[in-house]
């Protein structure tokens, strides 16, 4: 046999072996089904989405219940792994867990590295006003010459300060600015619409949700690219919990409204 023929046969054999290995590479769905559990990363310190319940010492929250519903639809157990936000995406890349269910925004940059489920929550910045407020604040420009309460160091503080003419008052947290809003010491407050729904559901103060501000943020469940069967199964499970009303039920439990729909 000539050297060229030997090389050609060797090259063909290696190529076929590579194709065989590629064909045998398990889709994440196969791995999850074989294991019997879905490894889910959460911070565990992010109420009301995921946090340690002090009474039960167990993880609780909106994201925890959504993840449990999805795992059940996939026919596996939900196995939670807590990790800091700063390393959560790197952990996903390294295979430390299968998915992240922690309000991860679907952005073009993240989509370069990960595939995402369909969105399961949709939010935007949103105003909070007094329940008997008669003035119309449709956007931040309407608050020029007015006082706006925000969380100190938050994105919303930065957003408010970018509009000249608004008197921005910064607070350590939501309880403080909600108290001042109810007392009339500020004209409105600003936070994420998901948090607005949660805060108002759990506050006895005479306040209500105001206008959404800016672009919508869609949050989904990221996982490593190249797992089409898993993506189809995950989106199918999500569609099921929307159709059977269980996602809406969990949403209303935590927020008093359906946060899988755009804020209004």
mmCIF file of C-alpha atoms in Angstrom:
data_model
loop_
_atom_site.group_PDB
_atom_site.id
_atom_site.type_symbol
_atom_site.label_atom_id
_atom_site.label_comp_id
_atom_site.label_asym_id
_atom_site.label_seq_id
_atom_site.Cartn_x
_atom_site.Cartn_y
_atom_site.Cartn_z
ATOM 1 C CA UNK A 1 0.000 0.000 0.000
ATOM 2 C CA UNK A 2 1.332 3.418 -0.928
ATOM 3 C CA UNK A 3 1.961 6.039 1.832
ATOM 4 C CA UNK A 4 -0.707 8.337 0.386
ATOM 5 C CA UNK A 5 -3.275 5.549 0.511
ATOM 6 C CA UNK A 6 -2.311 4.756 4.109
ATOM 7 C CA UNK A 7 -2.691 8.421 5.068
ATOM 8 C CA UNK A 8 -6.067 8.624 3.286
ATOM 9 C CA UNK A 9 -7.375 5.557 5.112
ATOM 10 C CA UNK A 10 -6.067 6.851 8.471
ATOM 11 C CA UNK A 11 -7.650 10.271 7.890
ATOM 12 C CA UNK A 12 -10.990 8.686 6.956
ATOM 13 C CA UNK A 13 -10.902 6.454 10.026
ATOM 14 C CA UNK A 14 -10.187 9.396 12.332
ATOM 15 C CA UNK A 15 -12.960 11.443 10.747
ATOM 16 C CA UNK A 16 -15.451 8.604 11.167
ATOM 17 C CA UNK A 17 -14.342 8.135 14.777
ATOM 18 C CA UNK A 18 -14.875 11.839 15.398
ATOM 19 C CA UNK A 19 -18.345 11.690 13.923
ATOM 20 C CA UNK A 20 -19.134 8.653 16.049
ATOM 21 C CA UNK A 21 -17.997 10.408 19.251
ATOM 22 C CA UNK A 22 -19.999 13.481 18.295
ATOM 23 C CA UNK A 23 -23.098 11.392 17.693
ATOM 24 C CA UNK A 24 -22.633 9.711 21.056
ATOM 25 C CA UNK A 25 -22.255 12.989 22.987
ATOM 26 C CA UNK A 26 -25.235 13.085 25.303
ATOM 27 C CA UNK A 27 -27.701 15.908 25.104
ATOM 28 C CA UNK A 28 -28.232 17.530 28.512
ATOM 29 C CA UNK A 29 -31.742 16.063 28.571
ATOM 30 C CA UNK A 30 -30.272 12.537 28.451
ATOM 31 C CA UNK A 31 -27.864 13.387 31.271
ATOM 32 C CA UNK A 32 -30.588 14.862 33.442
ATOM 33 C CA UNK A 33 -32.964 11.947 32.824
ATOM 34 C CA UNK A 34 -30.226 9.403 33.539
ATOM 35 C CA UNK A 35 -29.252 11.172 36.759
ATOM 36 C CA UNK A 36 -32.860 11.646 37.832
ATOM 37 C CA UNK A 37 -32.322 15.229 38.911
ATOM 38 C CA UNK A 38 -31.920 18.714 37.474
ATOM 39 C CA UNK A 39 -29.029 20.628 39.049
ATOM 40 C CA UNK A 40 -30.266 24.187 39.531
ATOM 41 C CA UNK A 41 -28.106 27.129 40.587
ATOM 42 C CA UNK A 42 -29.607 29.914 42.713
ATOM 43 C CA UNK A 43 -28.090 32.582 44.935
ATOM 44 C CA UNK A 44 -30.228 31.622 47.908
ATOM 45 C CA UNK A 45 -29.981 35.178 49.232
ATOM 46 C CA UNK A 46 -32.314 37.003 46.838
ATOM 47 C CA UNK A 47 -35.823 37.373 48.300
ATOM 48 C CA UNK A 48 -38.525 37.025 47.118
ATOM 49 C CA UNK A 49 -36.998 34.970 44.320
ATOM 50 C CA UNK A 50 -34.821 32.557 46.278
ATOM 51 C CA UNK A 51 -33.804 32.659 49.941
ATOM 52 C CA UNK A 52 -33.438 30.500 53.061
ATOM 53 C CA UNK A 53 -36.681 30.346 55.031
ATOM 54 C CA UNK A 54 -35.734 30.987 58.665
ATOM 55 C CA UNK A 55 -38.537 28.779 60.008
ATOM 56 C CA UNK A 56 -37.847 25.696 57.892
ATOM 57 C CA UNK A 57 -34.183 26.360 57.020
ATOM 58 C CA UNK A 58 -35.148 25.376 53.460
ATOM 59 C CA UNK A 59 -34.873 27.329 50.233
ATOM 60 C CA UNK A 60 -38.048 29.210 49.368
ATOM 61 C CA UNK A 61 -39.218 31.826 46.895
ATOM 62 C CA UNK A 62 -40.694 32.343 43.463
ATOM 63 C CA UNK A 63 -37.721 30.949 41.506
ATOM 64 C CA UNK A 64 -37.548 27.904 43.783
ATOM 65 C CA UNK A 65 -41.190 27.027 43.155
ATOM 66 C CA UNK A 66 -40.891 27.637 39.400
ATOM 67 C CA UNK A 67 -37.814 25.384 39.240
ATOM 68 C CA UNK A 68 -39.645 22.648 41.167
ATOM 69 C CA UNK A 69 -42.595 22.842 38.778
ATOM 70 C CA UNK A 70 -40.328 22.570 35.739
ATOM 71 C CA UNK A 71 -38.323 19.673 37.175
ATOM 72 C CA UNK A 72 -41.568 17.817 37.891
ATOM 73 C CA UNK A 73 -42.708 18.315 34.290
ATOM 74 C CA UNK A 74 -39.349 16.919 33.129
ATOM 75 C CA UNK A 75 -39.905 13.908 35.400
ATOM 76 C CA UNK A 76 -36.881 14.540 37.630
ATOM 77 C CA UNK A 77 -36.091 15.992 41.056
ATOM 78 C CA UNK A 78 -34.997 19.586 41.582
ATOM 79 C CA UNK A 79 -31.478 19.645 43.078
ATOM 80 C CA UNK A 80 -30.549 23.152 44.212
ATOM 81 C CA UNK A 81 -26.990 24.449 44.423
ATOM 82 C CA UNK A 82 -26.421 27.853 46.034
ATOM 83 C CA UNK A 83 -23.663 30.054 44.673
ATOM 84 C CA UNK A 84 -22.771 33.743 44.608
ATOM 85 C CA UNK A 85 -24.030 35.769 41.671
ATOM 86 C CA UNK A 86 -20.499 36.866 40.757
ATOM 87 C CA UNK A 87 -19.549 33.322 39.770
ATOM 88 C CA UNK A 88 -22.863 31.837 38.730
ATOM 89 C CA UNK A 89 -22.415 32.073 34.936
ATOM 90 C CA UNK A 90 -18.831 30.797 35.133
ATOM 91 C CA UNK A 91 -20.112 27.858 37.182
ATOM 92 C CA UNK A 92 -22.647 27.064 34.475
ATOM 93 C CA UNK A 93 -19.905 27.117 31.822
ATOM 94 C CA UNK A 94 -17.799 24.780 33.974
ATOM 95 C CA UNK A 95 -20.638 22.252 34.282
ATOM 96 C CA UNK A 96 -21.145 22.659 38.034
ATOM 97 C CA UNK A 97 -24.903 22.716 37.432
ATOM 98 C CA UNK A 98 -27.331 22.284 34.544
ATOM 99 C CA UNK A 99 -29.299 25.533 34.648
ATOM 100 C CA UNK A 100 -29.646 28.804 36.538
ATOM 101 C CA UNK A 101 -33.079 29.847 37.811
ATOM 102 C CA UNK A 102 -32.227 33.227 39.309
ATOM 103 C CA UNK A 103 -33.790 36.007 37.220
ATOM 104 C CA UNK A 104 -31.081 35.969 34.556
ATOM 105 C CA UNK A 105 -31.771 38.636 31.944
ATOM 106 C CA UNK A 106 -31.736 37.419 28.346
ATOM 107 C CA UNK A 107 -29.154 39.682 26.682
ATOM 108 C CA UNK A 108 -27.345 39.399 23.316
ATOM 109 C CA UNK A 109 -23.990 39.135 25.113
ATOM 110 C CA UNK A 110 -25.151 36.247 27.306
ATOM 111 C CA UNK A 111 -26.724 34.547 24.294
ATOM 112 C CA UNK A 112 -23.259 34.368 22.730
ATOM 113 C CA UNK A 113 -22.253 31.924 25.480
ATOM 114 C CA UNK A 114 -25.511 30.263 26.544
ATOM 115 C CA UNK A 115 -28.866 29.129 25.236
ATOM 116 C CA UNK A 116 -31.972 30.291 27.120
ATOM 117 C CA UNK A 117 -35.457 29.049 27.754
ATOM 118 C CA UNK A 118 -38.381 31.186 26.742
ATOM 119 C CA UNK A 119 -38.843 34.098 29.192
ATOM 120 C CA UNK A 120 -40.681 33.255 32.402
ATOM 121 C CA UNK A 121 -40.704 36.749 33.910
ATOM 122 C CA UNK A 122 -40.909 40.139 32.214
ATOM 123 C CA UNK A 123 -40.148 43.379 33.992
ATOM 124 C CA UNK A 124 -39.211 47.020 33.589
ATOM 125 C CA UNK A 125 -38.431 49.936 35.831
ATOM 126 C CA UNK A 126 -41.705 51.081 37.394
ATOM 127 C CA UNK A 127 -42.930 53.988 39.459
ATOM 128 C CA UNK A 128 -44.732 53.698 42.791
ATOM 129 C CA UNK A 129 -47.159 56.439 43.810
ATOM 130 C CA UNK A 130 -49.705 57.125 46.532
ATOM 131 C CA UNK A 131 -53.006 55.319 46.096
ATOM 132 C CA UNK A 132 -54.916 58.623 45.891
ATOM 133 C CA UNK A 133 -52.403 60.271 43.510
ATOM 134 C CA UNK A 134 -54.260 62.387 40.940
ATOM 135 C CA UNK A 135 -51.232 63.711 39.066
ATOM 136 C CA UNK A 136 -50.153 61.732 36.008
ATOM 137 C CA UNK A 137 -46.520 60.604 35.994
ATOM 138 C CA UNK A 138 -46.216 58.739 32.700
ATOM 139 C CA UNK A 139 -42.415 58.933 32.535
ATOM 140 C CA UNK A 140 -39.422 60.367 34.361
ATOM 141 C CA UNK A 141 -39.723 63.706 32.536
ATOM 142 C CA UNK A 142 -43.051 64.215 34.304
ATOM 143 C CA UNK A 143 -41.147 64.155 37.597
ATOM 144 C CA UNK A 144 -38.998 67.194 36.832
ATOM 145 C CA UNK A 145 -39.343 69.552 39.753
ATOM 146 C CA UNK A 146 -40.580 66.650 41.906
ATOM 147 C CA UNK A 147 -38.955 64.391 44.519
ATOM 148 C CA UNK A 148 -38.253 60.776 43.574
ATOM 149 C CA UNK A 149 -37.241 58.071 46.080
ATOM 150 C CA UNK A 150 -34.771 55.359 45.038
ATOM 151 C CA UNK A 151 -32.530 52.752 46.635
ATOM 152 C CA UNK A 152 -29.034 54.015 47.335
ATOM 153 C CA UNK A 153 -26.493 52.624 44.878
ATOM 154 C CA UNK A 154 -29.162 50.991 42.714
ATOM 155 C CA UNK A 155 -29.529 51.121 38.933
ATOM 156 C CA UNK A 156 -32.662 53.158 39.528
ATOM 157 C CA UNK A 157 -30.738 55.831 41.409
ATOM 158 C CA UNK A 158 -28.448 56.164 38.393
ATOM 159 C CA UNK A 159 -31.405 56.167 36.003
ATOM 160 C CA UNK A 160 -33.203 58.891 37.976
ATOM 161 C CA UNK A 161 -30.104 61.077 38.258
ATOM 162 C CA UNK A 162 -29.653 60.953 34.484
ATOM 163 C CA UNK A 163 -32.789 63.119 34.090
ATOM 164 C CA UNK A 164 -32.022 66.749 34.882
ATOM 165 C CA UNK A 165 -34.592 68.472 37.065
ATOM 166 C CA UNK A 166 -35.609 65.533 39.271
ATOM 167 C CA UNK A 167 -34.783 65.878 42.964
ATOM 168 C CA UNK A 168 -33.506 62.375 43.670
ATOM 169 C CA UNK A 169 -33.639 61.198 47.269
ATOM 170 C CA UNK A 170 -31.641 58.031 48.005
ATOM 171 C CA UNK A 171 -32.555 55.585 50.768
ATOM 172 C CA UNK A 172 -30.919 52.512 52.356
ATOM 173 C CA UNK A 173 -33.810 50.358 51.153
ATOM 174 C CA UNK A 174 -37.420 50.130 50.020
ATOM 175 C CA UNK A 175 -39.068 50.309 53.486
ATOM 176 C CA UNK A 176 -37.618 53.768 54.053
ATOM 177 C CA UNK A 177 -38.662 55.321 50.756
ATOM 178 C CA UNK A 178 -42.095 53.695 50.875
ATOM 179 C CA UNK A 179 -42.693 55.279 54.291
ATOM 180 C CA UNK A 180 -41.634 58.693 52.977
ATOM 181 C CA UNK A 181 -43.815 58.257 49.887
ATOM 182 C CA UNK A 182 -46.864 57.405 52.005
ATOM 183 C CA UNK A 183 -46.120 60.438 54.186
ATOM 184 C CA UNK A 184 -45.841 62.736 51.171
ATOM 185 C CA UNK A 185 -42.147 63.507 51.627
ATOM 186 C CA UNK A 186 -41.453 62.284 48.074
ATOM 187 C CA UNK A 187 -43.782 62.371 45.081
ATOM 188 C CA UNK A 188 -42.964 58.910 43.709
ATOM 189 C CA UNK A 189 -40.496 56.030 44.016
ATOM 190 C CA UNK A 190 -38.774 53.858 41.421
ATOM 191 C CA UNK A 191 -37.851 50.153 41.386
ATOM 192 C CA UNK A 192 -38.074 47.048 39.199
ATOM 193 C CA UNK A 193 -41.680 46.105 38.415
ATOM 194 C CA UNK A 194 -41.219 42.627 39.922
ATOM 195 C CA UNK A 195 -40.071 44.146 43.189
ATOM 196 C CA UNK A 196 -42.817 46.766 43.011
ATOM 197 C CA UNK A 197 -45.427 44.000 42.816
ATOM 198 C CA UNK A 198 -43.834 42.171 45.762
ATOM 199 C CA UNK A 199 -43.400 45.306 47.886
ATOM 200 C CA UNK A 200 -46.974 46.465 47.353
ATOM 201 C CA UNK A 201 -48.400 43.001 48.011
ATOM 202 C CA UNK A 202 -46.657 42.928 51.384
ATOM 203 C CA UNK A 203 -47.046 46.573 52.406
ATOM 204 C CA UNK A 204 -50.002 47.968 54.377
ATOM 205 C CA UNK A 205 -49.206 51.468 53.117
ATOM 206 C CA UNK A 206 -51.701 53.273 50.805
ATOM 207 C CA UNK A 207 -49.573 52.950 47.664
ATOM 208 C CA UNK A 208 -50.050 51.639 44.131
ATOM 209 C CA UNK A 209 -48.015 50.783 41.042
ATOM 210 C CA UNK A 210 -47.384 53.653 38.663
ATOM 211 C CA UNK A 211 -46.255 53.744 35.048
ATOM 212 C CA UNK A 212 -43.629 51.350 33.647
ATOM 213 C CA UNK A 213 -40.453 53.201 32.667
ATOM 214 C CA UNK A 214 -38.108 52.279 29.820
ATOM 215 C CA UNK A 215 -37.495 49.024 28.006
ATOM 216 C CA UNK A 216 -38.712 45.600 29.080
ATOM 217 C CA UNK A 217 -36.320 43.065 30.615
ATOM 218 C CA UNK A 218 -36.991 39.415 29.804
ATOM 219 C CA UNK A 219 -35.599 36.804 32.195
ATOM 220 C CA UNK A 220 -35.029 33.183 31.249
ATOM 221 C CA UNK A 221 -33.201 30.013 32.233
ATOM 222 C CA UNK A 222 -29.694 29.680 30.735
ATOM 223 C CA UNK A 223 -27.867 26.429 29.981
ATOM 224 C CA UNK A 224 -24.830 25.376 27.971
ATOM 225 C CA UNK A 225 -25.193 25.630 24.195
ATOM 226 C CA UNK A 226 -25.646 22.594 21.990
ATOM 227 C CA UNK A 227 -28.485 20.827 23.811
ATOM 228 C CA UNK A 228 -31.488 21.028 21.457
ATOM 229 C CA UNK A 229 -33.427 18.170 23.077
ATOM 230 C CA UNK A 230 -33.096 19.759 26.492
ATOM 231 C CA UNK A 231 -34.121 23.167 25.141
ATOM 232 C CA UNK A 232 -37.238 21.700 23.544
ATOM 233 C CA UNK A 233 -38.113 19.794 26.727
ATOM 234 C CA UNK A 234 -37.537 22.823 28.978
ATOM 235 C CA UNK A 235 -39.623 25.115 26.782
ATOM 236 C CA UNK A 236 -42.284 22.416 26.633
ATOM 237 C CA UNK A 237 -42.346 22.178 30.427
ATOM 238 C CA UNK A 238 -42.593 25.950 30.685
ATOM 239 C CA UNK A 239 -45.471 26.000 28.198
ATOM 240 C CA UNK A 240 -47.249 23.356 30.307
ATOM 241 C CA UNK A 241 -47.035 25.305 33.570
ATOM 242 C CA UNK A 242 -48.324 28.370 31.760
ATOM 243 C CA UNK A 243 -51.200 26.435 30.204
ATOM 244 C CA UNK A 244 -52.232 24.644 33.413
ATOM 245 C CA UNK A 245 -52.115 27.888 35.407
ATOM 246 C CA UNK A 246 -49.477 26.761 37.906
ATOM 247 C CA UNK A 247 -46.985 29.477 36.900
ATOM 248 C CA UNK A 248 -49.675 32.131 37.325
ATOM 249 C CA UNK A 249 -50.627 30.651 40.708
ATOM 250 C CA UNK A 250 -47.042 30.844 42.020
ATOM 251 C CA UNK A 251 -46.696 34.333 40.579
ATOM 252 C CA UNK A 252 -49.826 35.601 42.305
ATOM 253 C CA UNK A 253 -48.682 33.971 45.556
ATOM 254 C CA UNK A 254 -45.445 35.945 45.603
ATOM 255 C CA UNK A 255 -46.335 39.126 43.711
ATOM 256 C CA UNK A 256 -50.112 39.441 43.634
ATOM 257 C CA UNK A 257 -50.022 39.468 39.803
ATOM 258 C CA UNK A 258 -48.827 37.440 36.823
ATOM 259 C CA UNK A 259 -45.194 38.502 36.307
ATOM 260 C CA UNK A 260 -44.792 36.304 33.229
ATOM 261 C CA UNK A 261 -46.636 39.057 31.360
ATOM 262 C CA UNK A 262 -45.405 42.556 30.556
ATOM 263 C CA UNK A 263 -46.061 45.101 33.333
ATOM 264 C CA UNK A 264 -48.911 47.534 32.806
#
